[in-house]
């Protein structure tokens, strides 16, 4: 039978780029880049196609994780440069792009969080930020806001709350729903903020 | 009011003047509209637990009900009474949803046993037999929808997937050109699986021609899929507000979604087949997001120990949907058709607020065919 699987973050209020049958739209920069191809990953790919390796295991091969980590390190350097040039919104966009959402590896997710956190904390003009942030970034930003809230760190939470208010106004409750409900594209491995999530669910429900 | 929502579990409209619904009990009530008010005509009381699904076949005038008691009854009208016939579904969990097939010779029941029962009438023994599709769903089946060809059945499940099966039954379904010339699917074979939602899926429906399939994901998403049996092409629409629970195709190019916003959403496809959200149907309602955003922030602020400057009230009031026909989640949407019209101009919705609302599209929007 036919099978259809989602591949990346849905963008708010716009058709999904990159889905099967996509009408020739450019792939979103938020799409996770495919695993780097070499002999070992070719072998893993063969196992994946034959059904002898799960897609989660395929994404988390050592080769792929090393590639992800080095990509995050590259991002980090680019972000420092952008921040020195007083371009915090560009820095945040760079941080959010190519986030390792599908991998189950804690190091990758934490590494990316550190980079996103750095850019997020550098933003002073939040309204201004939203004027130049495309809607396709909304869902992933919301997920990182909850990761930030779960840290309990006062300055981080203050910043996340400020951004959260504006983001909810722009993106709507649906954006919050998607960050709560999506167990496939995650910014945590083990959900350390389960308390924050439960609090939010209570708030939304009331 | 405000404690436990005593909602309407399910309702079906028939002939525009008669309605059947379950008032969150073990019974089904049938009301008829006489001149200026609704009067209770019949009470169908046979189930031991809450009735979770009702469907009324228009031509053969049969009502099928399913319940958490794992049973199903087919009700036939004899004179003034409705007479039930038990259908053994062979379930060990609750039945959750039911729909008659387009030809009304079969009905499909989704259950919490991760299975779908297809029931058909066997003339010789004068009873309904059920054939079960097992081991294909990973969790409860939340909704079922029949393709116009009377054979393909789409299901949604709390495992997040939407699946299409063949329900071809020897002796019941005649093999014809509509069954598909090249591929001969057997009963229970999975034709397609759509894994688009990371969370629960609800409310699957086919468009009138069967070319498009739509279903709702609980992460505030709606999915429109073209040509499911051939080469599926999906459009994932992210919703601004709360998730949907049920969908209705009003025409080939327009659909209505209902759910936790308590206000029906209109979706339309353009000439290229690209779907988008048009607007909310009920204009009296205030859109929830903008008013909730600042309330949320205040409440979050309190949770994280932040003192907000400029907040006037100490308590956070739960935000109620203001105005509008429904006051709580709409769980069900049913078309009201006159004769054999292909476009649905009127439909009714029911929800957890215990209300049934009839909506008329005729003078309010142009429906693209």
Coordinates of C-alpha atoms in Angstrom, one line a residue:
Chain A
X1 CA 0.0 0.0 0.0
X2 CA 0.9 3.7 -0.4
X3 CA 2.5 5.4 2.5
X4 CA 2.9 9.1 3.3
X5 CA 5.0 10.5 6.1
X6 CA 5.5 14.1 7.2
X7 CA 9.1 15.3 6.8
X8 CA 9.4 18.6 8.6
X9 CA 7.9 21.4 10.7
X10 CA 4.6 22.6 9.4
X11 CA 4.6 26.3 8.8
X12 CA 1.9 28.4 10.2
X13 CA -1.0 29.2 7.9
X14 CA 0.8 28.1 4.8
X15 CA 1.0 24.9 2.9
X16 CA 3.6 22.5 4.0
X17 CA 6.9 22.8 2.1
X18 CA 8.6 19.6 1.3
X19 CA 5.6 17.3 1.5
X20 CA 5.0 14.7 -1.1
X21 CA 3.3 16.2 -4.1
X22 CA 4.7 19.6 -3.2
X23 CA 4.1 22.0 -6.1
X24 CA 7.8 22.9 -6.7
X25 CA 8.2 25.2 -3.7
X26 CA 11.8 25.7 -2.4
X27 CA 12.6 23.6 0.6
X28 CA 12.3 25.5 3.8
X29 CA 15.5 26.4 5.6
X30 CA 13.9 24.9 8.7
X31 CA 13.9 21.4 7.1
X32 CA 16.3 19.1 8.8
X33 CA 19.2 18.4 6.4
X34 CA 19.3 14.8 5.3
X35 CA 22.0 12.6 6.9
X36 CA 25.4 13.0 5.2
X37 CA 26.1 10.3 2.6
X38 CA 29.2 8.1 2.8
X39 CA 29.9 4.4 2.8
X40 CA 28.7 3.7 6.3
X41 CA 25.5 5.7 5.9
X42 CA 24.9 4.0 2.6
X43 CA 25.0 0.7 4.4
X44 CA 22.7 2.0 7.1
X45 CA 20.4 3.3 4.4
X46 CA 20.2 -0.2 2.8
X47 CA 19.3 -1.6 6.2
X48 CA 16.6 1.1 6.6
X49 CA 15.1 0.3 3.2
X50 CA 15.1 -3.4 3.9
X51 CA 13.3 -2.7 7.1
X52 CA 16.1 -4.0 9.3
X53 CA 16.8 -0.7 10.9
X54 CA 14.3 1.8 12.3
X55 CA 14.3 5.3 11.0
X56 CA 15.2 6.6 14.5
X57 CA 18.3 4.4 14.6
X58 CA 19.2 5.5 11.1
X59 CA 19.1 9.2 12.0
X60 CA 21.1 8.5 15.2
X61 CA 24.1 6.7 13.7
X62 CA 27.4 8.0 15.0
X63 CA 28.3 9.4 11.6
X64 CA 25.1 11.4 11.4
X65 CA 25.4 12.7 15.0
X66 CA 29.0 13.8 14.5
X67 CA 27.8 15.7 11.4
X68 CA 25.0 17.3 13.4
X69 CA 27.2 18.4 16.2
X70 CA 29.8 20.0 13.8
X71 CA 27.0 21.7 12.0
X72 CA 25.8 23.2 15.3
X73 CA 29.3 24.3 16.1
X74 CA 29.4 26.0 12.7
X75 CA 26.1 27.7 13.5
X76 CA 27.4 28.9 16.8
X77 CA 30.4 30.7 15.1
X78 CA 28.1 32.3 12.6
X79 CA 25.8 33.5 15.3
X80 CA 28.6 35.1 17.3
X81 CA 29.6 37.0 14.1
X82 CA 26.0 38.1 13.5
X83 CA 25.6 39.3 17.1
X84 CA 28.8 41.3 16.9
X85 CA 27.3 43.0 13.8
X86 CA 24.2 43.8 15.9
X87 CA 21.9 41.5 14.0
X88 CA 20.2 39.5 16.7
X89 CA 17.2 38.5 14.6
X90 CA 19.4 37.1 11.9
X91 CA 21.2 35.3 14.6
X92 CA 18.0 33.8 16.0
X93 CA 16.9 32.7 12.5
X94 CA 20.3 31.0 12.0
X95 CA 20.0 29.3 15.3
X96 CA 16.5 27.9 14.6
X97 CA 17.3 26.7 11.1
X98 CA 18.3 23.1 10.7
X99 CA 17.6 22.2 14.3
X100 CA 18.0 18.6 15.1
X101 CA 14.3 17.9 15.9
X102 CA 14.0 14.3 14.8
X103 CA 17.1 12.9 16.5
X104 CA 16.8 11.3 19.9
X105 CA 20.3 12.3 20.9
X106 CA 20.5 14.5 24.0
X107 CA 23.9 16.1 23.2
X108 CA 22.6 17.4 19.8
X109 CA 19.5 18.8 21.3
X110 CA 21.3 20.5 24.2
X111 CA 23.9 21.8 21.8
X112 CA 21.3 23.4 19.6
X113 CA 19.4 24.7 22.6
X114 CA 22.6 26.5 23.8
X115 CA 22.9 28.2 20.4
X116 CA 19.2 29.2 20.3
X117 CA 19.4 30.4 23.9
X118 CA 22.4 32.6 23.1
X119 CA 20.6 34.3 20.2
X120 CA 17.3 34.6 22.0
X121 CA 18.8 36.3 25.0
X122 CA 20.4 38.9 22.8
X123 CA 17.1 40.2 21.5
X124 CA 16.1 43.5 22.9
X125 CA 13.3 44.7 20.6
X126 CA 10.8 41.8 20.5
X127 CA 8.1 43.6 18.5
X128 CA 10.8 44.5 16.0
X129 CA 11.9 40.9 15.9
X130 CA 8.5 39.7 14.9
X131 CA 8.3 42.2 12.1
X132 CA 11.1 40.4 10.4
X133 CA 10.5 36.8 11.5
X134 CA 8.7 34.7 8.9
X135 CA 5.7 32.6 10.1
X136 CA 7.5 29.4 9.3
X137 CA 9.7 30.0 12.4
X138 CA 6.8 30.3 14.8
X139 CA 6.2 26.7 15.7
X140 CA 9.8 25.9 16.3
X141 CA 10.4 29.1 18.3
X142 CA 7.4 28.2 20.5
X143 CA 9.0 24.8 21.3
X144 CA 12.3 26.5 22.3
X145 CA 10.4 29.0 24.5
X146 CA 9.0 26.1 26.5
X147 CA 12.5 24.6 26.8
X148 CA 13.6 28.0 28.1
X149 CA 10.7 28.2 30.6
X150 CA 11.6 24.7 31.9
X151 CA 15.1 25.8 32.9
X152 CA 13.7 27.9 35.8
X153 CA 16.6 30.4 35.3
X154 CA 15.2 33.8 36.0
X155 CA 16.6 35.9 33.1
X156 CA 15.8 33.1 30.6
X157 CA 12.2 32.8 31.9
X158 CA 11.7 36.6 31.8
X159 CA 12.8 36.7 28.2
X160 CA 10.8 33.7 27.2
X161 CA 7.7 35.0 28.8
X162 CA 8.0 38.3 27.0
X163 CA 8.5 36.6 23.6
X164 CA 5.8 34.0 24.5
X165 CA 3.1 36.7 24.9
X166 CA 3.9 38.3 21.5
X167 CA 4.3 35.0 19.7
X168 CA 0.9 33.8 21.0
X169 CA -0.7 37.0 19.8
X170 CA 0.7 36.5 16.3
X171 CA 0.6 32.7 16.0
X172 CA -2.4 31.8 18.0
X173 CA -3.2 29.0 20.4
X174 CA -2.7 26.5 17.6
X175 CA 1.1 27.2 17.8
X176 CA 1.1 26.3 21.5
X177 CA -1.0 23.1 20.7
X178 CA 1.6 22.0 18.2
X179 CA 4.5 22.5 20.5
X180 CA 2.7 20.5 23.2
X181 CA 1.4 17.7 20.9
X182 CA 4.4 17.1 18.6
X183 CA 6.3 14.1 19.9
X184 CA 8.2 13.6 16.6
X185 CA 9.9 16.9 16.2
X186 CA 11.1 17.8 19.6
X187 CA 13.6 20.1 21.3
X188 CA 13.9 17.8 24.4
X189 CA 14.8 14.2 24.6
X190 CA 13.3 13.2 27.8
X191 CA 10.6 15.8 28.5
X192 CA 12.2 17.6 31.4
X193 CA 9.6 20.3 31.4
X194 CA 6.7 17.9 31.9
X195 CA 5.7 20.2 34.8
X196 CA 5.7 23.2 32.6
X197 CA 3.7 21.4 29.9
X198 CA 1.1 20.3 32.5
X199 CA 0.8 23.8 33.8
X200 CA 0.3 25.1 30.3
X201 CA -2.3 22.4 29.5
X202 CA -4.2 23.5 32.6
X203 CA -4.0 27.1 31.6
X204 CA -5.2 26.5 28.1
X205 CA -8.0 24.3 29.3
X206 CA -9.2 26.9 31.7
Chain B
X1 CA -23.4 24.5 33.9
X2 CA -19.7 24.7 34.2
X3 CA -19.2 21.4 36.1
X4 CA -19.4 18.4 33.9
X5 CA -20.3 19.1 30.3
X6 CA -23.5 17.2 29.7
X7 CA -23.1 17.3 26.0
X8 CA -24.7 15.6 23.1
X9 CA -22.8 12.7 22.1
X10 CA -23.9 12.4 18.6
X11 CA -26.7 13.4 16.4
X12 CA -28.1 12.7 12.9
X13 CA -30.4 14.9 10.9
X14 CA -33.0 13.4 8.7
X15 CA -35.5 14.8 6.3
X16 CA -34.7 18.3 7.8
X17 CA -37.5 17.8 10.4
X18 CA -36.6 14.8 12.3
X19 CA -33.5 14.4 14.4
X20 CA -31.9 11.6 16.4
X21 CA -29.3 12.3 19.1
X22 CA -27.9 10.9 22.3
X23 CA -28.1 13.2 25.3
X24 CA -25.0 11.7 26.8
X25 CA -27.0 8.7 28.1
X26 CA -27.7 5.1 27.1
X27 CA -30.6 6.2 25.0
X28 CA -31.2 7.7 21.6
X29 CA -33.9 10.4 21.4
X30 CA -35.8 11.1 18.2
X31 CA -37.5 14.5 17.9
X32 CA -39.7 15.9 15.2
X33 CA -40.3 19.5 14.4
X34 CA -44.1 20.3 14.5
X35 CA -45.0 23.8 13.2
X36 CA -43.1 25.8 15.8
X37 CA -41.4 23.4 18.2
X38 CA -39.6 20.2 18.6
X39 CA -41.4 17.2 20.2
X40 CA -40.0 14.0 21.4
X41 CA -41.3 11.1 19.2
X42 CA -39.4 8.1 20.3
X43 CA -36.8 6.9 22.7
X44 CA -34.5 4.1 21.6
X45 CA -33.4 2.4 24.8
X46 CA -31.5 -0.8 24.6
X47 CA -27.9 -0.1 25.2
X48 CA -26.3 -0.6 28.7
X49 CA -23.8 2.1 28.4
X50 CA -23.4 5.5 26.7
X51 CA -24.3 5.6 23.0
X52 CA -21.1 6.7 21.2
X53 CA -22.3 6.7 17.6
X54 CA -25.6 7.0 15.6
X55 CA -26.2 6.9 11.8
X56 CA -29.5 7.1 10.0
X57 CA -29.6 5.7 6.5
X58 CA -31.7 8.0 4.2
X59 CA -33.0 5.5 1.7
X60 CA -33.6 2.4 3.8
X61 CA -34.6 4.3 6.9
X62 CA -32.6 2.3 9.3
X63 CA -30.8 3.7 12.4
X64 CA -27.6 2.0 13.6
X65 CA -26.3 2.7 17.1
X66 CA -23.1 1.7 18.8
X67 CA -22.2 2.0 22.4
X68 CA -19.5 1.6 25.0
X69 CA -21.3 -1.6 25.9
X70 CA -19.5 -3.1 22.9
X71 CA -22.7 -3.8 21.1
X72 CA -24.5 -2.4 18.1
X73 CA -28.2 -2.3 17.2
X74 CA -29.8 -1.8 13.9
X75 CA -33.2 -0.2 14.4
X76 CA -36.0 -0.6 11.8
X77 CA -39.3 1.3 11.9
X78 CA -42.3 -0.9 12.2
X79 CA -45.5 1.2 12.4
X80 CA -45.0 3.6 15.2
X81 CA -42.1 1.8 16.9
X82 CA -38.4 1.3 16.3
X83 CA -37.4 -2.3 16.6
X84 CA -33.8 -3.2 17.5
X85 CA -31.8 -6.0 16.1
X86 CA -28.6 -6.9 17.9
X87 CA -25.4 -7.0 15.8
X88 CA -22.6 -8.9 17.5
X89 CA -19.4 -7.0 16.9
X90 CA -17.1 -9.4 18.7
X91 CA -15.4 -6.5 20.5
X92 CA -13.7 -6.5 23.8
X93 CA -13.6 -2.7 24.1
X94 CA -16.1 0.1 23.5
X95 CA -17.5 0.9 20.0
X96 CA -16.7 4.5 19.2
X97 CA -18.1 5.5 15.9
X98 CA -20.4 4.2 13.1
X99 CA -21.3 5.1 9.6
X100 CA -23.6 3.5 6.9
X101 CA -22.0 2.9 3.6
X102 CA -23.3 4.9 0.6
X103 CA -25.4 2.0 -0.6
X104 CA -26.5 1.4 2.9
X105 CA -25.9 -2.4 2.7
X106 CA -22.9 -2.2 5.1
X107 CA -21.9 -0.2 8.1
X108 CA -18.5 0.3 9.7
X109 CA -17.8 0.5 13.4
X110 CA -14.6 1.9 14.8
X111 CA -13.6 0.7 18.3
X112 CA -11.3 1.0 21.2
X113 CA -10.2 -2.5 20.5
X114 CA -8.0 -1.0 17.8
X115 CA -10.2 -2.6 15.2
X116 CA -12.9 -1.8 12.6
X117 CA -16.0 -4.0 12.2
X118 CA -17.7 -4.1 8.8
X119 CA -21.2 -5.4 9.2
X120 CA -23.5 -6.6 6.4
X121 CA -26.9 -8.2 6.2
X122 CA -27.2 -11.9 5.5
X123 CA -30.6 -12.6 4.0
X124 CA -30.8 -16.4 4.6
X125 CA -30.3 -16.1 8.4
X126 CA -31.9 -12.8 8.7
X127 CA -29.1 -11.2 10.7
X128 CA -26.2 -8.9 10.5
X129 CA -22.7 -10.4 10.4
X130 CA -19.5 -8.5 11.3
X131 CA -16.1 -9.0 9.7
X132 CA -13.3 -7.4 11.7
X133 CA -10.2 -5.7 10.4
X134 CA -7.7 -6.4 13.1
X135 CA -4.0 -5.8 13.8
X136 CA -3.8 -2.8 11.5
X137 CA -4.4 0.0 14.0
X138 CA -2.1 0.7 16.9
X139 CA -4.7 2.5 19.0
X140 CA -8.4 3.3 19.2
X141 CA -10.3 4.1 15.9
X142 CA -11.8 7.5 16.3
X143 CA -13.7 7.9 13.1
X144 CA -14.6 6.1 9.9
X145 CA -15.6 7.4 6.4
X146 CA -16.9 5.6 3.3
X147 CA -15.6 6.4 -0.1
X148 CA -18.5 6.9 -2.6
X149 CA -17.6 3.5 -4.3
X150 CA -19.0 1.7 -1.2
X151 CA -15.8 -0.3 -0.8
X152 CA -13.0 1.9 0.4
X153 CA -13.1 2.9 4.0
X154 CA -10.9 5.6 5.6
X155 CA -10.2 5.5 9.3
X156 CA -8.5 7.8 11.8
X157 CA -7.0 6.6 15.1
X158 CA -5.4 7.9 18.2
X159 CA -2.2 6.5 16.9
X160 CA -2.2 9.6 14.6
X161 CA -2.5 7.8 11.4
X162 CA -5.2 7.8 8.7
X163 CA -5.7 4.5 6.8
X164 CA -7.7 3.4 3.8
X165 CA -8.9 -0.2 3.6
X166 CA -10.8 -2.3 1.2
X167 CA -14.0 -3.7 2.6
X168 CA -15.0 -5.8 -0.3
X169 CA -17.3 -8.6 0.7
X170 CA -18.2 -11.5 -1.6
X171 CA -21.9 -11.6 -2.3
X172 CA -22.4 -8.0 -1.0
X173 CA -20.2 -6.0 -3.3
X174 CA -20.4 -6.7 -7.0
X175 CA -17.1 -6.4 -8.7
X176 CA -17.5 -3.6 -11.2
X177 CA -15.4 -0.9 -12.9
X178 CA -15.5 1.2 -9.8
X179 CA -13.7 -1.4 -7.7
X180 CA -10.5 -0.7 -9.6
X181 CA -9.5 -2.6 -12.8
X182 CA -5.9 -3.3 -12.1
X183 CA -5.7 -4.2 -8.5
X184 CA -8.0 -6.6 -6.7
X185 CA -7.9 -5.7 -3.1
X186 CA -9.0 -8.3 -0.6
X187 CA -11.2 -7.6 2.4
X188 CA -9.2 -5.8 5.2
X189 CA -6.2 -5.0 3.0
X190 CA -4.6 -1.7 3.7
X191 CA -4.6 0.4 0.6
X192 CA -2.9 3.5 2.0
X193 CA -1.5 4.8 5.3
X194 CA -1.1 8.5 6.0
X195 CA 1.3 9.3 8.8
X196 CA 1.1 13.1 8.8
X197 CA 0.0 13.8 12.3
X198 CA 2.3 13.5 15.3
X199 CA -0.7 13.2 17.5
X200 CA -4.3 11.9 17.6
X201 CA -6.3 12.0 14.4
X202 CA -10.1 12.7 14.1
X203 CA -12.9 13.4 11.7
X204 CA -11.9 11.8 8.5
X205 CA -14.2 12.6 5.4
X206 CA -14.1 12.0 1.7
X207 CA -15.0 14.8 -0.7
X208 CA -18.3 14.0 -2.7
X209 CA -16.3 12.6 -5.6
X210 CA -13.9 10.7 -3.4
X211 CA -10.9 12.4 -5.0
X212 CA -9.9 14.3 -1.8
X213 CA -9.6 13.0 1.8
X214 CA -9.5 15.3 4.8
X215 CA -8.9 14.7 8.5
X216 CA -7.9 16.6 11.6
X217 CA -4.9 16.3 13.8
X218 CA -5.0 17.1 17.4
X219 CA -2.1 19.5 17.1
X220 CA -4.4 22.1 15.5
X221 CA -3.8 20.7 12.0
X222 CA -6.0 19.8 9.1
X223 CA -4.8 17.6 6.3
X224 CA -6.2 17.5 2.8
X225 CA -4.9 14.6 0.7
X226 CA -5.6 14.1 -3.0
X227 CA -5.5 10.8 -4.9
X228 CA -5.0 8.6 -1.8
X229 CA -5.3 5.4 -3.7
X230 CA -2.9 6.5 -6.5
X231 CA 0.0 8.8 -5.7
X232 CA -1.0 10.7 -2.5
X233 CA -0.4 14.4 -2.4
X234 CA -1.0 16.1 1.0
X235 CA -1.5 19.6 2.1
X236 CA -0.9 20.2 5.8
X237 CA -2.7 23.3 7.1
X238 CA -1.7 24.7 10.5
X239 CA -4.6 26.2 12.3
X240 CA -4.3 29.4 14.2
X241 CA -6.5 28.3 17.1
X242 CA -7.7 25.1 18.7
X243 CA -8.0 21.7 17.2
X244 CA -10.9 20.3 15.2
X245 CA -13.0 17.2 16.0
X246 CA -15.1 16.7 12.9
X247 CA -15.2 17.8 9.2
X248 CA -17.8 18.0 6.5
X249 CA -17.3 18.5 2.8
X250 CA -20.0 21.0 1.6
X251 CA -18.9 20.6 -2.0
X252 CA -15.8 19.4 -3.8
X253 CA -14.0 22.6 -3.1
X254 CA -15.3 23.7 0.3
X255 CA -15.2 22.0 3.7
X256 CA -16.3 23.0 7.2
X257 CA -14.3 22.0 10.3
X258 CA -15.7 22.0 13.8
X259 CA -14.0 21.6 17.2
X260 CA -12.7 23.3 20.3
X261 CA -13.0 26.8 18.9
X262 CA -16.8 26.3 19.3
X263 CA -17.2 28.0 15.9
X264 CA -17.2 26.3 12.5
X265 CA -14.2 27.0 10.3
X266 CA -14.6 27.4 6.5
X267 CA -11.9 25.9 4.2
X268 CA -11.9 26.4 0.5
X269 CA -9.7 25.1 -2.4
X270 CA -8.7 27.4 -5.3
X271 CA -8.6 26.4 -9.0
X272 CA -5.3 24.7 -8.6
X273 CA -6.6 22.6 -5.7
X274 CA -4.7 24.5 -3.0
X275 CA -6.7 24.5 0.3
X276 CA -6.7 27.4 2.7
X277 CA -8.7 28.7 5.7
X278 CA -11.3 31.3 4.7
X279 CA -13.0 32.5 7.9
X280 CA -15.0 31.4 10.9
X281 CA -18.7 30.9 10.1
X282 CA -20.2 32.5 13.2
X283 CA -19.4 36.2 13.1
X284 CA -20.8 36.9 16.5
X285 CA -17.9 35.1 18.2
X286 CA -14.7 36.9 19.4
X287 CA -11.7 35.1 18.1
X288 CA -10.0 33.5 21.1
X289 CA -6.3 34.1 20.5
X290 CA -5.8 37.8 21.1
X291 CA -7.8 37.9 24.3
X292 CA -6.2 34.7 25.6
X293 CA -2.6 35.7 24.9
X294 CA -2.3 38.3 27.6
X295 CA -4.3 36.2 30.1
X296 CA -1.9 33.4 29.4
X297 CA 1.1 35.6 30.0
X298 CA -0.3 36.9 33.3
X299 CA -0.9 33.4 34.5
X300 CA 2.4 32.1 33.3
X301 CA 4.1 35.1 35.0
X302 CA 2.5 34.1 38.3
X303 CA 3.7 30.5 37.8
X304 CA 7.3 31.6 37.2
X305 CA 7.3 34.2 39.9
X306 CA 7.4 37.2 37.7
X307 CA 5.6 40.4 38.7
X308 CA 3.9 42.1 35.9
X309 CA 3.7 45.8 35.8
X310 CA 0.4 47.2 34.8
X311 CA -1.8 44.3 35.5
X312 CA -5.1 45.4 37.0
X313 CA -6.6 42.2 38.3
X314 CA -5.2 39.8 40.8
X315 CA -7.1 36.7 39.6
X316 CA -7.0 35.2 36.1
X317 CA -10.5 34.6 35.0
X318 CA -11.1 31.6 32.8
X319 CA -11.9 33.0 29.4
X320 CA -15.3 32.0 28.1
X321 CA -16.1 32.1 24.4
X322 CA -18.2 35.2 24.0
X323 CA -21.4 35.2 22.0
X324 CA -21.9 32.7 19.3
X325 CA -24.1 29.7 18.9
X326 CA -22.0 27.1 20.7
X327 CA -20.6 27.6 24.2
X328 CA -18.4 24.5 24.2
X329 CA -16.5 22.2 21.9
X330 CA -18.4 21.1 18.8
X331 CA -18.0 17.4 18.4
X332 CA -20.2 16.5 15.5
X333 CA -21.2 18.0 12.1
X334 CA -23.9 16.4 10.0
X335 CA -25.2 17.5 6.5
X336 CA -28.9 18.2 5.9
X337 CA -29.6 17.3 2.4
X338 CA -32.7 18.0 0.3
X339 CA -33.3 15.1 -2.1
X340 CA -30.2 14.3 -4.1
X341 CA -28.4 17.7 -4.0
X342 CA -24.7 17.4 -4.4
X343 CA -23.9 20.6 -2.6
X344 CA -24.7 20.8 1.1
X345 CA -26.4 24.1 1.9
X346 CA -27.5 23.3 5.4
X347 CA -25.8 21.3 8.2
X348 CA -26.2 20.9 11.9
X349 CA -23.6 20.7 14.6
X350 CA -23.8 19.4 18.2
X351 CA -21.4 19.8 21.0
X352 CA -20.4 19.4 24.6
X353 CA -22.7 22.3 25.5
X354 CA -25.7 20.1 24.9
X355 CA -26.9 22.2 21.9
X356 CA -27.8 21.3 18.4
X357 CA -27.4 24.2 16.0
X358 CA -28.6 24.2 12.4
X359 CA -26.6 26.4 10.0
X360 CA -27.7 27.8 6.7
X361 CA -25.0 28.6 4.1
X362 CA -27.3 29.6 1.3
X363 CA -27.5 33.3 1.9
X364 CA -24.1 33.8 3.5
X365 CA -21.4 32.4 1.3
X366 CA -21.0 31.3 -2.3
X367 CA -20.1 27.6 -2.3
X368 CA -17.6 26.8 -5.0
X369 CA -18.6 23.5 -6.7

